Coordinates of C-alpha atoms and ligand atoms in Angstrom, one line a residue:
X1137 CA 134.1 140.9 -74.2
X1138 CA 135.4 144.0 -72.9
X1139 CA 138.2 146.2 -73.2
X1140 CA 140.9 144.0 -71.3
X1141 CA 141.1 142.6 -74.8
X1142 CA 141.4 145.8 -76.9
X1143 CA 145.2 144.9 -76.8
X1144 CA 146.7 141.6 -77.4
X1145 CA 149.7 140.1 -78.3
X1146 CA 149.8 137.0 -80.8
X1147 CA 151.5 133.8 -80.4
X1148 CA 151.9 132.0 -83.4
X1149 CA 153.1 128.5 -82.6
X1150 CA 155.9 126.5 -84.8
X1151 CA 155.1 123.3 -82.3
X1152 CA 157.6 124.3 -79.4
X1153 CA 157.4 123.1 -76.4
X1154 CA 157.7 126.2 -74.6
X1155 CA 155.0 127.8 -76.4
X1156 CA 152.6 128.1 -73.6
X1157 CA 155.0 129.8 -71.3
X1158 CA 155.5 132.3 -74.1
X1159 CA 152.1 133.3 -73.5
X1160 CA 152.4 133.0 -69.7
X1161 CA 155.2 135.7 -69.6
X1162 CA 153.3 137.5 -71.8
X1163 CA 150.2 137.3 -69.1
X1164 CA 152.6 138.0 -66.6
X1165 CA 153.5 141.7 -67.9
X1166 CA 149.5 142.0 -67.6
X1167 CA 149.2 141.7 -71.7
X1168 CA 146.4 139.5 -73.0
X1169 CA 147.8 137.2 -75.5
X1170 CA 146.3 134.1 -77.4
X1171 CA 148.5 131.3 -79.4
X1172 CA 147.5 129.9 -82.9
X1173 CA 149.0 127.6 -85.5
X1174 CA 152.0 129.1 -87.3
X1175 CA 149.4 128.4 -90.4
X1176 CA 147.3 131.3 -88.9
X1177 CA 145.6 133.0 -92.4
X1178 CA 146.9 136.4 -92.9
X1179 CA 143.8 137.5 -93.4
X1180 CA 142.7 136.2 -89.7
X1181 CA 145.7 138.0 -88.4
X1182 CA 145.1 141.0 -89.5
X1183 CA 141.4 140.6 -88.2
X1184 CA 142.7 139.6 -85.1
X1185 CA 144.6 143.5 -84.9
X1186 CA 147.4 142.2 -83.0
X1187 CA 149.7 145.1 -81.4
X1188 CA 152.3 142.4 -82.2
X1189 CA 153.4 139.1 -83.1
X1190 CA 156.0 136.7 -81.3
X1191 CA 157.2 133.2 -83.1
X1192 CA 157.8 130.6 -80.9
X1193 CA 160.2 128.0 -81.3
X1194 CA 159.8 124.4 -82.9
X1195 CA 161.9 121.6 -83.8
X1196 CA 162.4 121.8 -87.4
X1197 CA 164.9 123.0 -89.8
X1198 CA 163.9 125.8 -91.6
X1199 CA 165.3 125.3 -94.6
X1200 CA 164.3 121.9 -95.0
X1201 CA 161.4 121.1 -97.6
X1202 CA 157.8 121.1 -96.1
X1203 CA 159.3 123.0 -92.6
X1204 CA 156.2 125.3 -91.2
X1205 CA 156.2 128.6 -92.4
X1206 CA 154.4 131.8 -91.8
X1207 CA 152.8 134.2 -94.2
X1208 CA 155.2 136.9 -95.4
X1209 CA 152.7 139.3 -95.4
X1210 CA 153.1 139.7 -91.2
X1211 CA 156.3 141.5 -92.2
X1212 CA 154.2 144.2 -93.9
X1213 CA 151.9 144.5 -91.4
X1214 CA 153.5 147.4 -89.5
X1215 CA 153.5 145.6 -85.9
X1216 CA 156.3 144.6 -83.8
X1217 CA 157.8 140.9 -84.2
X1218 CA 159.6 139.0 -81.9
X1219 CA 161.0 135.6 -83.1
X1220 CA 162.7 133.1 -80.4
X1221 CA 164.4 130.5 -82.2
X1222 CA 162.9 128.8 -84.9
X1223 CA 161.0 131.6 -85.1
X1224 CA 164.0 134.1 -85.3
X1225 CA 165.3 131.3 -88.3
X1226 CA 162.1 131.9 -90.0
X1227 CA 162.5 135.5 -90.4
X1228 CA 165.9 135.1 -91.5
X1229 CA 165.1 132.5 -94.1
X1230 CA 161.8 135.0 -95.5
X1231 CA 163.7 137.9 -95.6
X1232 CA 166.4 137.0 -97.6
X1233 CA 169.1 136.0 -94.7
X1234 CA 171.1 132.6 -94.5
X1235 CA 170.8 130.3 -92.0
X1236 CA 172.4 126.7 -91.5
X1237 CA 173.5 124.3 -89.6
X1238 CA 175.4 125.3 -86.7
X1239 CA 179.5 123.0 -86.3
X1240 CA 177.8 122.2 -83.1
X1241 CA 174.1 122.5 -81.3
X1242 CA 174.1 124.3 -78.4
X1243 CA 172.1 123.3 -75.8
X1244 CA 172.1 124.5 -72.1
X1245 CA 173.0 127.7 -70.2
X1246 CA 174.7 130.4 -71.7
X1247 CA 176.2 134.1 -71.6
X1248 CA 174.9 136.4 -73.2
X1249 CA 176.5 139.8 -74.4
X1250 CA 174.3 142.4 -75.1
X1251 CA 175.8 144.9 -77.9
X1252 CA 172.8 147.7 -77.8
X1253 CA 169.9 148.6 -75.0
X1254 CA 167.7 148.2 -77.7
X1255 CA 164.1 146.3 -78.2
X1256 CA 163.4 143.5 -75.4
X1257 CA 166.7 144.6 -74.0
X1258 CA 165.7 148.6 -73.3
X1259 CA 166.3 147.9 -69.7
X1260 CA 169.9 146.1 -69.9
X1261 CA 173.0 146.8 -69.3
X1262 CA 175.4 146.0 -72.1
X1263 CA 178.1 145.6 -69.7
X1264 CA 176.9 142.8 -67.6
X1265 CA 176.6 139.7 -69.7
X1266 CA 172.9 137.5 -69.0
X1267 CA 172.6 134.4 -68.6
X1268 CA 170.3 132.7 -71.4
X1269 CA 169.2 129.1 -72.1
X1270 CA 170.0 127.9 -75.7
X1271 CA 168.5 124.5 -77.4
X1272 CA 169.3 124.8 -81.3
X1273 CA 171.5 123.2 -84.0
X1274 CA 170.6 125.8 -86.6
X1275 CA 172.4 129.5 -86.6
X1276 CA 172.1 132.7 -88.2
X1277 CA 174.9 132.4 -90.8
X1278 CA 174.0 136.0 -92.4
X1279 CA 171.0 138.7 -91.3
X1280 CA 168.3 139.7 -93.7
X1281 CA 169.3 143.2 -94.5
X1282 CA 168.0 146.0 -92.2
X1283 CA 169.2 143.6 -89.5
X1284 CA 172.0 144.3 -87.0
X1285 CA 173.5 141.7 -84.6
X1286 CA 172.2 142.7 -80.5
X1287 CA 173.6 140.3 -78.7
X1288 CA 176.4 136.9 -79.2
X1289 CA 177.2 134.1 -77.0
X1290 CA 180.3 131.6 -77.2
X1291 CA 178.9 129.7 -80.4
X1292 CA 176.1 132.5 -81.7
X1293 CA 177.8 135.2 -83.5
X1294 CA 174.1 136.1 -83.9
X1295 CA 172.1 135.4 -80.4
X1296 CA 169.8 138.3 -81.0
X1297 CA 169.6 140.7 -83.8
X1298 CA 166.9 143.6 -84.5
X1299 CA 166.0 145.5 -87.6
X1300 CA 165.2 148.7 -85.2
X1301 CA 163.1 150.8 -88.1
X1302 CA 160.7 147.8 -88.3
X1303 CA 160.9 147.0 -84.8
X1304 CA 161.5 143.0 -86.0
X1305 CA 163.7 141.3 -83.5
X1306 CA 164.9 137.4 -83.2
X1307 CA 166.4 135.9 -80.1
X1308 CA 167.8 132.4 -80.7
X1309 CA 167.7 131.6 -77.5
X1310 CA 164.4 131.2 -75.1
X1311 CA 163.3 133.9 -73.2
X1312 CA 160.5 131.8 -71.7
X1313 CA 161.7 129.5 -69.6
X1314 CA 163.3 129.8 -66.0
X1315 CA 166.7 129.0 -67.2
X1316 CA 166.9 132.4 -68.9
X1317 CA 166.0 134.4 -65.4
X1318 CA 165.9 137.7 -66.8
X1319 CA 163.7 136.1 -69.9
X1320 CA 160.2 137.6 -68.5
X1321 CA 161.5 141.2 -68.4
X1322 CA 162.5 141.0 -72.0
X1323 CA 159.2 139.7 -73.3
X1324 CA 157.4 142.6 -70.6
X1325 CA 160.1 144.7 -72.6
X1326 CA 159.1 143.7 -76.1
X1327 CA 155.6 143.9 -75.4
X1328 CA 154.7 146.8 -73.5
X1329 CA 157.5 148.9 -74.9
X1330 CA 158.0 147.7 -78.7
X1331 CA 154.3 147.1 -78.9
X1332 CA 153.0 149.6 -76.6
X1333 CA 150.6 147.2 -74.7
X1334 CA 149.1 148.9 -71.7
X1335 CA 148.9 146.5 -68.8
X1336 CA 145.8 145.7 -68.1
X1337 CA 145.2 141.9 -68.3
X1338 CA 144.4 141.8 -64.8
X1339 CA 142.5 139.1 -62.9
X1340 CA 140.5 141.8 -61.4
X1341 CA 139.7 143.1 -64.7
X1342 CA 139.1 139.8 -65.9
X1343 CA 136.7 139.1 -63.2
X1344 CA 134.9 142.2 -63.3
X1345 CA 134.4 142.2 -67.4
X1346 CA 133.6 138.1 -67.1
X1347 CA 130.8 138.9 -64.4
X1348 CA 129.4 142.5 -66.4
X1349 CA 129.3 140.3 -69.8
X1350 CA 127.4 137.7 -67.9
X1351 CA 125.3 139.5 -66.6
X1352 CA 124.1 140.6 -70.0
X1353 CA 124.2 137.5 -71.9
X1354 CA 122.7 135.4 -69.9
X1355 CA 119.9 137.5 -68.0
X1356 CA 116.8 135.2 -67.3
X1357 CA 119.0 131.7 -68.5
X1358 CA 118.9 129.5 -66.5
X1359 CA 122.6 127.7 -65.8
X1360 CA 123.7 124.5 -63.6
X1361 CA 127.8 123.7 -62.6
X1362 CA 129.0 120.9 -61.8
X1363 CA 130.8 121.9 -58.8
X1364 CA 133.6 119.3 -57.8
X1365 CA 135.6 121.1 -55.4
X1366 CA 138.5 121.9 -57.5
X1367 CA 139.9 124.8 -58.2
X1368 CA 138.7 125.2 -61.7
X1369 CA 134.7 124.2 -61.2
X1370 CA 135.2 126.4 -57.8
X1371 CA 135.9 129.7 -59.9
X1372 CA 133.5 129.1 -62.3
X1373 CA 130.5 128.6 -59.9
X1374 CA 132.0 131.9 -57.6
X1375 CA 131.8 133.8 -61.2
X1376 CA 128.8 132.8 -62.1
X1377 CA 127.4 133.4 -58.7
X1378 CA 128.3 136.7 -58.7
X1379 CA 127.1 137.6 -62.2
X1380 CA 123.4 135.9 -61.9
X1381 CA 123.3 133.6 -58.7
X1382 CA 119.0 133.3 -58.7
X1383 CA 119.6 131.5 -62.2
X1384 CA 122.6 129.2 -61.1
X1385 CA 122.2 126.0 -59.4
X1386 CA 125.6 124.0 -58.4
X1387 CA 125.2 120.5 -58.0
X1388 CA 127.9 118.6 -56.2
X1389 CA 127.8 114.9 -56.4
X1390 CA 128.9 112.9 -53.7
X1391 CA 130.7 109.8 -55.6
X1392 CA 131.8 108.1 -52.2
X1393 CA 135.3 108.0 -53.7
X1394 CA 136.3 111.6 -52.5
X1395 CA 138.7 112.9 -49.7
X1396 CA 138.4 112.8 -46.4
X1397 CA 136.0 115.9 -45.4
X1398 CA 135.8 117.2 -49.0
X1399 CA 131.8 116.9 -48.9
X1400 CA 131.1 118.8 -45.7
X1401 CA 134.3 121.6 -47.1
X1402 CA 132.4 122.3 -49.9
X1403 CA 129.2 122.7 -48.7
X1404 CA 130.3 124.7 -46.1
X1405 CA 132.2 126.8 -48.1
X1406 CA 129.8 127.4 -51.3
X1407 CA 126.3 127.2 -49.5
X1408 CA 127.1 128.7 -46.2
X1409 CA 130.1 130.7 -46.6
X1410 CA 129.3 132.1 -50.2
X1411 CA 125.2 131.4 -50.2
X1412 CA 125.5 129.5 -53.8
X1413 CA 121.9 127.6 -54.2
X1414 CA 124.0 124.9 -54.2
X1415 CA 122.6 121.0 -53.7
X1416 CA 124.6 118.1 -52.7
X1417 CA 123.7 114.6 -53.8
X1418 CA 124.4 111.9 -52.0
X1419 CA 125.7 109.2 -54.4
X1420 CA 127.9 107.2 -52.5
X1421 CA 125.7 104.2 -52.7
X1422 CA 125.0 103.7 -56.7
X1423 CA 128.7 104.5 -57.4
X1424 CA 129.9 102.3 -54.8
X1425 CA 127.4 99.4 -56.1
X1426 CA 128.4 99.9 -59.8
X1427 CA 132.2 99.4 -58.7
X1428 CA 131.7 96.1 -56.8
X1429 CA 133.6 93.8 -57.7
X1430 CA 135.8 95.7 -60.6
X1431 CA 139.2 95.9 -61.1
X1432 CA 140.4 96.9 -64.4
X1433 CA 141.2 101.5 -64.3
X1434 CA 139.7 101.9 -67.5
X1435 CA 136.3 100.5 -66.3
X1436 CA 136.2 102.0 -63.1
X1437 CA 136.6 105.3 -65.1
X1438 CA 133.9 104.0 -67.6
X1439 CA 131.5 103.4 -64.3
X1440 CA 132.5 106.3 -63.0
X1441 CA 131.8 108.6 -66.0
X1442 CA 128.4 107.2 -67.1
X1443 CA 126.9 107.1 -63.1
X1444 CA 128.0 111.1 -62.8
X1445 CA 126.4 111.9 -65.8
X1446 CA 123.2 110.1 -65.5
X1447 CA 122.4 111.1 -61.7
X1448 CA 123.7 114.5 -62.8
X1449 CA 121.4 114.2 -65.7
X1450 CA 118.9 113.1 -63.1
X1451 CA 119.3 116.3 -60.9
X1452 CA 119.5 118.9 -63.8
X1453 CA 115.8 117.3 -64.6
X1454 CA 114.3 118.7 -61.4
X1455 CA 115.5 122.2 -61.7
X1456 CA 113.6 122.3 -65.0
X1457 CA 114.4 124.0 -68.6
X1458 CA 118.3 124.6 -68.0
X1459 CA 119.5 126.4 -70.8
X1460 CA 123.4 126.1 -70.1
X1461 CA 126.4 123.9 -68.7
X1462 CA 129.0 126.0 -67.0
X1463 CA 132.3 123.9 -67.1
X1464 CA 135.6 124.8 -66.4
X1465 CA 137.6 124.4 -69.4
X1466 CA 141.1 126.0 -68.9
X1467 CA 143.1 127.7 -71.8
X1468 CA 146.0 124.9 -72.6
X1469 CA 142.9 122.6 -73.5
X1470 CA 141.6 125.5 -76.2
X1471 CA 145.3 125.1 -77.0
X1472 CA 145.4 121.2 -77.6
X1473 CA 142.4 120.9 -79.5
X1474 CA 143.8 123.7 -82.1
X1475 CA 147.7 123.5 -82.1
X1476 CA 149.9 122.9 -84.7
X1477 CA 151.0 119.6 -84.9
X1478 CA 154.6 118.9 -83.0
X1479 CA 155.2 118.1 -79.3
X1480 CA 153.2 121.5 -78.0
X1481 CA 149.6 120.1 -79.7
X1482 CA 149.5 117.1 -77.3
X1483 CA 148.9 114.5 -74.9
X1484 CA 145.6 113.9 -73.4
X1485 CA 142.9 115.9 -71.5
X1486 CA 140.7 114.6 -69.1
X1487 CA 137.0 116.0 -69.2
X1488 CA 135.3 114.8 -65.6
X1489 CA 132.1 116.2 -67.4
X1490 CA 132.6 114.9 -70.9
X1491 CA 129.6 113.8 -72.7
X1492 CA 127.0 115.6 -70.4
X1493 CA 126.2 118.8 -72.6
X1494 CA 125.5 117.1 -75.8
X1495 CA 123.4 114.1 -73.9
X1496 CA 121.7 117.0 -72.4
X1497 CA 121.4 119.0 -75.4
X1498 CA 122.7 122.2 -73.1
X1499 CA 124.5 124.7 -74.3
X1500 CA 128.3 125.9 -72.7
X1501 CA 129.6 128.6 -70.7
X1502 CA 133.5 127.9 -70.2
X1503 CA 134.8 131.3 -68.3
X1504 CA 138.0 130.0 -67.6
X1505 CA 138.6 129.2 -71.7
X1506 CA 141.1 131.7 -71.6
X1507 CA 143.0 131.4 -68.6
X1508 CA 145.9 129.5 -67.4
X1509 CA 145.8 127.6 -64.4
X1510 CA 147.7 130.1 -62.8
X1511 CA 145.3 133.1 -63.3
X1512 CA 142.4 130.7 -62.3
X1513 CA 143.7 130.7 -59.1
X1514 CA 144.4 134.3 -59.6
X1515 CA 140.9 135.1 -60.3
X1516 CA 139.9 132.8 -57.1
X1517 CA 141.8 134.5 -54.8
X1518 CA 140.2 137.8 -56.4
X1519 CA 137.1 136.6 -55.4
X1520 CA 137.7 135.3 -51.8
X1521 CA 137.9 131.7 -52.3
X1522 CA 139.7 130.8 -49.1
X1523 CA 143.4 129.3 -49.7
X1524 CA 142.6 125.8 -48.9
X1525 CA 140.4 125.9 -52.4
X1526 CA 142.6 127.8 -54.6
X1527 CA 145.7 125.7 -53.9
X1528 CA 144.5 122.9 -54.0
X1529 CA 146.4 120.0 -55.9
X1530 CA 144.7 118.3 -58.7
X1531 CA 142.2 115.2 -58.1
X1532 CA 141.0 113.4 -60.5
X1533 CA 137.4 112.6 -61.3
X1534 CA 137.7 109.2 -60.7
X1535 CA 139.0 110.2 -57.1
X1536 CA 140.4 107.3 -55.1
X1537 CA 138.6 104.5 -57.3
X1538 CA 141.6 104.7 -59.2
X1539 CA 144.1 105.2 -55.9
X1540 CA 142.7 101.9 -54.7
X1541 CA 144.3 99.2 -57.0
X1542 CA 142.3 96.1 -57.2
X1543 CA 138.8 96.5 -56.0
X1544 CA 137.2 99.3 -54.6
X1545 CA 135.3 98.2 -51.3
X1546 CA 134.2 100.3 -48.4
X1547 CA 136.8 99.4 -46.2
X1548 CA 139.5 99.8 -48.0
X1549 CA 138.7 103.4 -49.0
X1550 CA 138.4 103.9 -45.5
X1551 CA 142.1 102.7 -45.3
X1552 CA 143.1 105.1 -47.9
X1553 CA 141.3 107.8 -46.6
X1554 CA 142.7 108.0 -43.6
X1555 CA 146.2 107.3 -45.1
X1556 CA 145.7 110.0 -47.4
X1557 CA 144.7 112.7 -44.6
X1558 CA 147.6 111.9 -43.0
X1559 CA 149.8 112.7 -45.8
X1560 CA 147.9 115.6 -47.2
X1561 CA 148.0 116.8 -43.1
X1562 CA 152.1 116.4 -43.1
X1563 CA 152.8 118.0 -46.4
X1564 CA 150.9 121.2 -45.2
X1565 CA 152.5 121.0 -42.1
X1566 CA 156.0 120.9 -43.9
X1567 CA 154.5 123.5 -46.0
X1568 CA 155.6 121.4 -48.9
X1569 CA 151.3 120.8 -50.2
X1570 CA 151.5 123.9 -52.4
X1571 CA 155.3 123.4 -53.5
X1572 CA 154.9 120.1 -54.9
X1573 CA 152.4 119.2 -58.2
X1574 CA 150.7 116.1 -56.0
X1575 CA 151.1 113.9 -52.7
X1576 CA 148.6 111.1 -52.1
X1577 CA 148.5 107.8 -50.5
X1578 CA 148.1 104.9 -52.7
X1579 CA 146.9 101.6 -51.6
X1580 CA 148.3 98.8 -53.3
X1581 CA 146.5 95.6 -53.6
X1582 CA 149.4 93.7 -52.2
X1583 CA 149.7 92.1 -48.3
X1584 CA 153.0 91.7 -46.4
X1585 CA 154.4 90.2 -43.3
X1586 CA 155.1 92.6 -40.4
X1587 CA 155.4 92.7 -36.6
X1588 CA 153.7 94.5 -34.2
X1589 CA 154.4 94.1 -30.4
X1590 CA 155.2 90.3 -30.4
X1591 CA 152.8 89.8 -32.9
X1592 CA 153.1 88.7 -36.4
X1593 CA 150.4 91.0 -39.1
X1594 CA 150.0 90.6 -42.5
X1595 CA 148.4 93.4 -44.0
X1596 CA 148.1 96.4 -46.5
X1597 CA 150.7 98.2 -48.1
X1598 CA 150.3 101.8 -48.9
X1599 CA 152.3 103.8 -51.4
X1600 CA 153.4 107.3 -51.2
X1601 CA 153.6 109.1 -54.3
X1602 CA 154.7 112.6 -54.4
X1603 CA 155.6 114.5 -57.6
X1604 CA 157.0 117.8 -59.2
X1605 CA 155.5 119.1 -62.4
X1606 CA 154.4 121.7 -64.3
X1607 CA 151.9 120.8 -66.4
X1608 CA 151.1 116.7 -65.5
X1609 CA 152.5 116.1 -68.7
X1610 CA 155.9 115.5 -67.1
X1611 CA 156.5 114.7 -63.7
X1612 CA 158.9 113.5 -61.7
X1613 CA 159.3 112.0 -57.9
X1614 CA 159.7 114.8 -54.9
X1615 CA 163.3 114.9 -53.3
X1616 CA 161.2 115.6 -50.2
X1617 CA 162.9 116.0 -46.8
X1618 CA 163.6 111.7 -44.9
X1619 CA 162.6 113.3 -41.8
X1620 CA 158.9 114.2 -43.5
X1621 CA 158.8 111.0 -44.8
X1622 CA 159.4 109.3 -41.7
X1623 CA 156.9 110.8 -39.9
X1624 CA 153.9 110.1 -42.4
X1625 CA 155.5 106.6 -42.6
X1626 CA 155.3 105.8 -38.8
X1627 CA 151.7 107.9 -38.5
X1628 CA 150.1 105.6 -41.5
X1629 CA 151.5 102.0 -39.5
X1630 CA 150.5 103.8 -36.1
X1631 CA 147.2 105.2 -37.1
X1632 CA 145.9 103.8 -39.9
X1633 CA 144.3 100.1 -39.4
X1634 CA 145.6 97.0 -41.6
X1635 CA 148.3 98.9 -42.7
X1636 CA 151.8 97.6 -42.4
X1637 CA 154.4 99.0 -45.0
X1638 CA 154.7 102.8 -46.6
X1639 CA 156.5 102.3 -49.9
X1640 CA 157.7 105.2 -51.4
X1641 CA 157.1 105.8 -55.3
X1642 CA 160.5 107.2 -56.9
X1643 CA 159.2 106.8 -60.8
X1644 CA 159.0 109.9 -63.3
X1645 CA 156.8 110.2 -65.7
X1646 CA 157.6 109.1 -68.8
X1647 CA 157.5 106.3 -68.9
X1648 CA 155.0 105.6 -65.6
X1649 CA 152.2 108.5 -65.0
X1650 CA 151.6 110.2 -62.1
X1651 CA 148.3 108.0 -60.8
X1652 CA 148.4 104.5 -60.7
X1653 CA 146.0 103.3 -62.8
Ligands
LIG1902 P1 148.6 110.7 -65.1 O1 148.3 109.7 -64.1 O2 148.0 110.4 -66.5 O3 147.8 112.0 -64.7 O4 150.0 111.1 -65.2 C1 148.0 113.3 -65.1 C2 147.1 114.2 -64.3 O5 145.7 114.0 -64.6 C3 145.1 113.5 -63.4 N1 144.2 112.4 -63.8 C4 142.9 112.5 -64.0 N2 142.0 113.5 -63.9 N3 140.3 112.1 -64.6 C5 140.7 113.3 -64.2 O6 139.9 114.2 -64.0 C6 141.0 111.0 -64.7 O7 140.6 110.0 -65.1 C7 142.4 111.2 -64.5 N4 143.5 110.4 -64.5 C8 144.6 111.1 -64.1 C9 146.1 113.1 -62.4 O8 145.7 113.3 -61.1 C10 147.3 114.1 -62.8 O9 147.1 115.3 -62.2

């Protein structure tokens, strides 16, 4: 694209976990980055010109037959290497150093003491000792030579050690995650100062070089979005917009299983705030129709799916010869679909417009293919997307089809609507909304015995489910003030019609998911 890639940092992945937030430090210290397989050619590094490699962690044992590996030749190549963990053991067991198994793993917070200001720790202090997080059963039992020891804990005689001619450095512990605080400014360390990135990854870069190359490739293409009111499809149309609006159309389909007030915030927002050619379709009824009388998640999705693509399909038609499908693909799902195998290449994506370009024959513009969720929202906000977009929590596509268990009828997404705006209203109001992964109102298909006034009522229970997460691929249940959950509690009963009970969900996930069905 343009020169906010000239410099970037490589992130070759031995199937950590942690990966990912490897490359979001390295974002952070405004350094473009990308993460491949471990089993990344040599050859396609070097065309790749890195200004310097980092080795991520991964749960094997190096020394055991058929552990993942690395070509050699990176060693040669003259740039800077950073390995954390199994990627530190790696360069210790290809450049003639020992490592084995540890007397005991060490897992968990640790101190650090820091022998040299050297490499990732040029702005340290060798005095005061850092607190690092550890997870390993493996240790450095002897350097390659060239190698001196930078750092020990309790149990690592070797926590970090640098051959400081080469610049090659391995931390065994992780400098990605939260648990090692100071973790960011070593990475920022290693890569601006060892590797002598500049920092300019910025979203405003990135949104002035996405719109320029835009505005080049695709002069006189016509392109449609499929604007859904998320975050993700919000950017892409805004960028798009900006970089060739006469040629875009954004078409927002009204599935009559969305929020409270999402149709009229949209339009509001994209059409008259922003003045996107933007046209709203009024599905409600042949979604709602299709659903009658199903039950089962999977074919709600199914009905879901296939009616949004074809009256999608059905719009695109009337614009005339499209030429392209903006979607908003995020980075971690480039990630999954190339990872190296282990617990980073993983779980399951959902695509709310899978199947439309190749039914279509259209071709793809993903802008977002190489951004984090985070920097989305960065770019967003660079934009002028107003808040109430850019932090918003995930929906799914399915939207409250699959928050209604049992059937989905008209009244009873009324029911959940209005228990839902309730609890969307409180958590802003606690100013817990953008703290928390997602809060929604859940309407189980169950009826219970209550009282109200001197009457007896049997009626709806609702669910509350509120979760922590960082990526939806683990979750767990919000420790969220009693007092907050009182009040939507007693609102729901008081306000909401044929509701009775407010249930509160307290499951992680694993083993139940975040959604109900
Ligand atoms: P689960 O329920 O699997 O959800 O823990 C993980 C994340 O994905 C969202 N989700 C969906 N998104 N289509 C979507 O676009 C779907 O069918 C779907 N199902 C779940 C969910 O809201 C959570 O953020």
């Amino acid at each position: 694209m343009s020169d906010i890639h000239a410099q970037k940092i490589l992130v070759l992945d031995f199937g950590s976990q942690t990966t990912q937030l490897i490359a979001r430090r390295v974002r952070e210290a405004r350094v473009y980055c990308e993460i491949h397989p471990c089993t990344m050619p040599l050859a396609q590094i070097k065309a790749y010109a890195p200004k310097g490699i980092i080795l991520s962690g991964g749960p094997a044992s190096c020394y055991e037959p058929g552990a993942p590996s690395v070509d050699q030749g990176i060693f040669a190549l003259g740039v800077p290497i950073l390995g954390i963990c199994y990627g530190m053991q790696i360069i210790t067991h290809l450049m003639g150093g020992v490592v084995a198994r540890g007397a005991k793993r060490e897992y968990g917070p640790s101190k650090l003491t820091l022998s040299k200001s050297v490499g990732p720790f040029r702005e340290f202090d060798p005095v005061e000792p850092l607190q690092v997080w550890m997870s390993h059963g493996d240790r450095i039992e002897q350097m390659p030579s060239g190698f001196a020891t930078l750092a020990i804990t309790g149990n690592s005689p070797v926590a970090a050690m640098g051959d400081l001619k080469r610049r090659i450095y391995g931390v065994q512990f992780h400098p990605e995650v939260a648990h090692t605080p100071r973790g960011a400014e070593m990475l920022a360390a290693f890569v601006l100062g060892d590797c002598g990135c500049q920092p300019i990854w910025t979203m405003h870069n990135f949104a002035e070089a996405t719109i320029a190359d835009f505005r080049q490739r695709l002069a006189g293409q016509k392109v449609i979005c499929a604007l859904s009111g998320g975050v993700d499809s919000s950017v892409v149309a805004l960028l798009l917009h900006k970089a060739i609006s006469e040629n875009l159309t954004s078409i927002f389909v009204d599935n009559g299983v969305l929020r409270a007030g999402e149709v009229s915030e949209v339009a509001g927002v994209f059409r008259d705030v922003f003045g996107l050619n933007l046209i709203v379709v009024d599905a409600a009824d042949a979604f709602l129709d299709r659903l009658q009388g199903v039950s089962d998640p999977e074919e709600k999705r199914r009905i879901i799916g296939h009616t949004f693509i074809e009256i999608f399909e059905a719009e695109a038609k009337k614009i005339g010869s499209v030429e392209y499908l903006a979607q908003g693909t995020l980075y971690p799902d480039v990630i999954e679909s190339v990872s190296f195998k282990g617990p980073s290449a993983v779980i399951k994506s959902h695509h709310n417009v899978g199947g439309l370009p190749e039914k279509m024959r259209l071709k793809l513009v993903e802008p977002l293919r190489e951004l984090f969720k985070d920097e989305c929202r960065e770019v967003g906000r660079e934009l002028g997307l107003p808040e109430s977009i850019v932090s918003r929590q995930p929906f799914p596509g399915p939207g409250l089809a699959i928050r209604i268990l049992g059937e989905v009828t008209r009244p009873r997404l009324k029911t959940l609507r209005e228990a839902d705006a309730i609890v969307q209203e409180e958590m802003r109001g606690a100013d817990l909304y953008t703290k928390v992964w997602q809060s929604f109102a859940v309407l189980v298909p169950v009826k219970t015995v209550g009282v109200m006034g001197d009457e007896r009522t049997y009626e709806d229970v609702v669910a509350l489910r509120i979760v922590d997460s960082v990526d939806a691929m683990t979750a767990d249940w919000s420790r969220v003030p009693y007092e907050l959950l009182a009040k939507i509690s007693s609102r729901i009963i008081n306000e909401v019609k044929g509701v009775n009970r407010v249930v509160l969900d307290i499951s992680s996930k694993p083993p139940s998911t975040i959604e109900w069905e």
